[in-house]
Structures are given as C-alpha cells and as structure tokens.
C-alpha positions as CSV (number, residue, x, y, z in Angstrom):
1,X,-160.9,102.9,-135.6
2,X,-161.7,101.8,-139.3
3,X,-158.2,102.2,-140.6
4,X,-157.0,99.8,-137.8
5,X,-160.1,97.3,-138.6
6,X,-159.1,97.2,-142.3
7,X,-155.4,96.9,-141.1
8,X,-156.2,94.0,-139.1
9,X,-158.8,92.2,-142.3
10,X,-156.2,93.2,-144.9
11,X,-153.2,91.6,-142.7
12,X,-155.3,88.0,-141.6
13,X,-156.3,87.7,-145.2
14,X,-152.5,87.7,-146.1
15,X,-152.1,85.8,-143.4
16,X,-154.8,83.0,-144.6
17,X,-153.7,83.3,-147.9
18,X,-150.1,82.2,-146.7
19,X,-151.1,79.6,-144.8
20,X,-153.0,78.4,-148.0
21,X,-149.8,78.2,-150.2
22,X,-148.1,76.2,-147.5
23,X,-150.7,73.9,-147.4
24,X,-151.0,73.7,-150.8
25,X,-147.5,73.4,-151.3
26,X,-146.7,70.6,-148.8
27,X,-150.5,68.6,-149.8
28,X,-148.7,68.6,-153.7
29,X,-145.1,67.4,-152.4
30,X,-146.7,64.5,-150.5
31,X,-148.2,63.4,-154.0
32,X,-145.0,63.8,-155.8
33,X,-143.1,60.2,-156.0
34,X,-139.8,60.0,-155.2
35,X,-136.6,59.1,-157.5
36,X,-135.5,55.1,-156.1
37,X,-132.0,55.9,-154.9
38,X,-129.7,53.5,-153.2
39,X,-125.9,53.4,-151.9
40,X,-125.0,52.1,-155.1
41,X,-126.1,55.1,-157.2
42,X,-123.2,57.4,-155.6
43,X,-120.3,55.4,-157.5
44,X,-119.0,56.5,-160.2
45,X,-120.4,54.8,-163.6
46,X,-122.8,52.2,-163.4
47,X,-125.4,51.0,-165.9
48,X,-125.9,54.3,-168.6
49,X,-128.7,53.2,-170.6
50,X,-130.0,54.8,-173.2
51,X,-132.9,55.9,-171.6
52,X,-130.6,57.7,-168.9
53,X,-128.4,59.2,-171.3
54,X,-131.7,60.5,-173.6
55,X,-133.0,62.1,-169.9
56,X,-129.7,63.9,-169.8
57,X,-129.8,65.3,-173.2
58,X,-133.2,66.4,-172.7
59,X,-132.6,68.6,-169.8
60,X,-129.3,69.8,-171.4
61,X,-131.4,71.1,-174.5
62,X,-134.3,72.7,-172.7
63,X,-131.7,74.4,-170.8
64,X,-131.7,78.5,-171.1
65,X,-128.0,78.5,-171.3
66,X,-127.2,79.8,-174.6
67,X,-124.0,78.0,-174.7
68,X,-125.4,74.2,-174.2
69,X,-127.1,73.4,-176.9
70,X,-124.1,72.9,-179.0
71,X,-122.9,70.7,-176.1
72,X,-125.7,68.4,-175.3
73,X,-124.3,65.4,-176.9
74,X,-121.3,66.1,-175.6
75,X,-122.5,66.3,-172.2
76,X,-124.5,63.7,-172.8
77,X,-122.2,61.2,-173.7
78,X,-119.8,61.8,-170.6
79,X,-122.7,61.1,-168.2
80,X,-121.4,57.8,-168.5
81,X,-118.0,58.8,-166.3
82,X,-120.9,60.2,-163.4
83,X,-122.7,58.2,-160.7
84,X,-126.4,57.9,-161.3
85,X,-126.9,60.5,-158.6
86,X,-124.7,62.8,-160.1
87,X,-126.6,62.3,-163.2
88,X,-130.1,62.9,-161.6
89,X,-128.5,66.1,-160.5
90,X,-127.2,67.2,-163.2
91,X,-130.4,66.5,-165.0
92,X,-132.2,68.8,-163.1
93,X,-129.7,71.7,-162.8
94,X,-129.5,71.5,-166.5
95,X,-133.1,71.2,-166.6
96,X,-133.7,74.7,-165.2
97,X,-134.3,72.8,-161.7
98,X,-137.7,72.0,-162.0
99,X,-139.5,71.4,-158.8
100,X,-140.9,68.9,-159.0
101,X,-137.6,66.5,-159.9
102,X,-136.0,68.6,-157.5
103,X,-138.7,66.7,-154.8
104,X,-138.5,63.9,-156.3
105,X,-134.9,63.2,-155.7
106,X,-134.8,65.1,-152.3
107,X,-137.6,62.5,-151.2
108,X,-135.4,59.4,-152.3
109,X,-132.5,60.7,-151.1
110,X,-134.7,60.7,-147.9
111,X,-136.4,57.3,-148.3
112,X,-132.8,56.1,-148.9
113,X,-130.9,56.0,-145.5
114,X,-128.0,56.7,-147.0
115,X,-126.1,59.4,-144.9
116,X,-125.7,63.4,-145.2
117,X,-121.8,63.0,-145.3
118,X,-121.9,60.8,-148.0
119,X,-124.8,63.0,-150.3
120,X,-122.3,65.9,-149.6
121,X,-119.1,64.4,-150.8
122,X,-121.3,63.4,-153.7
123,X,-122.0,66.8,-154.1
124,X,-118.6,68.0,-154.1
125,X,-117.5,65.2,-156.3
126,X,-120.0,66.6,-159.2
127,X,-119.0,70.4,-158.8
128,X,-115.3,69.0,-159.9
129,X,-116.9,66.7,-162.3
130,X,-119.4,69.0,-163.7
131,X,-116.5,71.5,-164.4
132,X,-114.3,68.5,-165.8
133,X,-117.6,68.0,-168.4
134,X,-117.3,71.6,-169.2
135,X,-113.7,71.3,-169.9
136,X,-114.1,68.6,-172.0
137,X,-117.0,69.9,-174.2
138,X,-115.3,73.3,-174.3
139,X,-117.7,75.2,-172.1
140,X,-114.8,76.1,-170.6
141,X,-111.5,77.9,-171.9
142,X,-108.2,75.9,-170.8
C-alpha cells in the first residue's frame, strides 16, 4: 500500500507542477504585447526604414547558421522586395524564433482580422521568396 501512496504523491505533484507551467506560461503570453499588423502589411514592399532593415540584420547576425553572417547585408538589403509581414517573419526565423516575437506577432496577426487564407498565402509567398533571398545572396547554389 506505500508504493501505491507514493505512486499517487509522485504522480499529482507532476501533475501540479504541469498545471503550474501552463499557468505560468499562458499568465506571461497575456503580458506579452502584440506586433500592430494590418491588411496592408501582406503586400509586397512598403515603407523599409532603416529601423526595419537594422531589425532584420540583427536577427540575421545572431542567427546560429554558420553560413549567414557573411549574408546579413545581403539579406538585409533585399527585405525591401518583402511585405512587412514577411519581414517580421523572417526576423524571427532568422532570429532563432524567439518566443516571445513569435507571440507577439501571432497575437497581432490575431488582433488583426485579417483572414487565415490570406496569412497562409503570405506564408507560401515567403517560402519562394525566402529561397529567392538565398539565391540571390548565394546561400544557395544555382
């Protein structure tokens, strides 16, 4: 009977400890703020300030990819061919997608309205642009 009692402690400790992370985790993702996106951020180009194209190169050179950080500029200066949203994106893929942008732009794409068909043609459009990037700033052998 003591091996089942301790079975039973040991298995609603793990089970309070799990509910703990959830909580935890869902009580920080309500307090992160989400990325302002809009319908006009999914066409392609846009305003590319500087700011934006720093962010990009940023995330590009604290990427682990050993091959990128001879590329960052070059990536950098084709984010002006991408939507904002593909930029976001690409920011935090580069970025080692860190979790907290990751919310933050699953929130406003949320907040938004704008609708699921049109996030996943955006989607699609910056796998072929990504590997068009990579062409062009010979990530890539033609």
């Amino acid at each position: 009977m003591t091996v089942l009692k301790w079975i039973f402690v040991t298995v609603g400790v793990l089970f309070a400890a799990c509910v703990a992370v959830v909580v935890g985790v869902a009580v920080w993702a309500t307090n992160v703020e989400a990325v302002q996106i809009s319908e006009a951020d999914f066409a392609p180009g846009g305003a590319y300030t500087q700011a934006d194209r720093d962010e990009l190169l940023k995330a590009c050179e604290q990427s682990k990819n050993p091959k990128l950080p001879n590329c960052c500029n070059c990536i950098a200066d084709n984010g002006a061919k991408l939507s904002r949203y593909s930029r976001l994106m690409l920011g935090a893929g580069l970025g080692g997608m860190n979790s907290t942008r990751m919310v933050a732009i699953t929130k406003g794409l949320l907040e938004s309205g704008v609708s699921e068909e049109k996030i996943e043609a955006a989607g699609k459009d910056l796998e072929q642009q990504a590997e068009e990037i990579k062409k062009s700033c010979g990530l890539l052998a033609e």
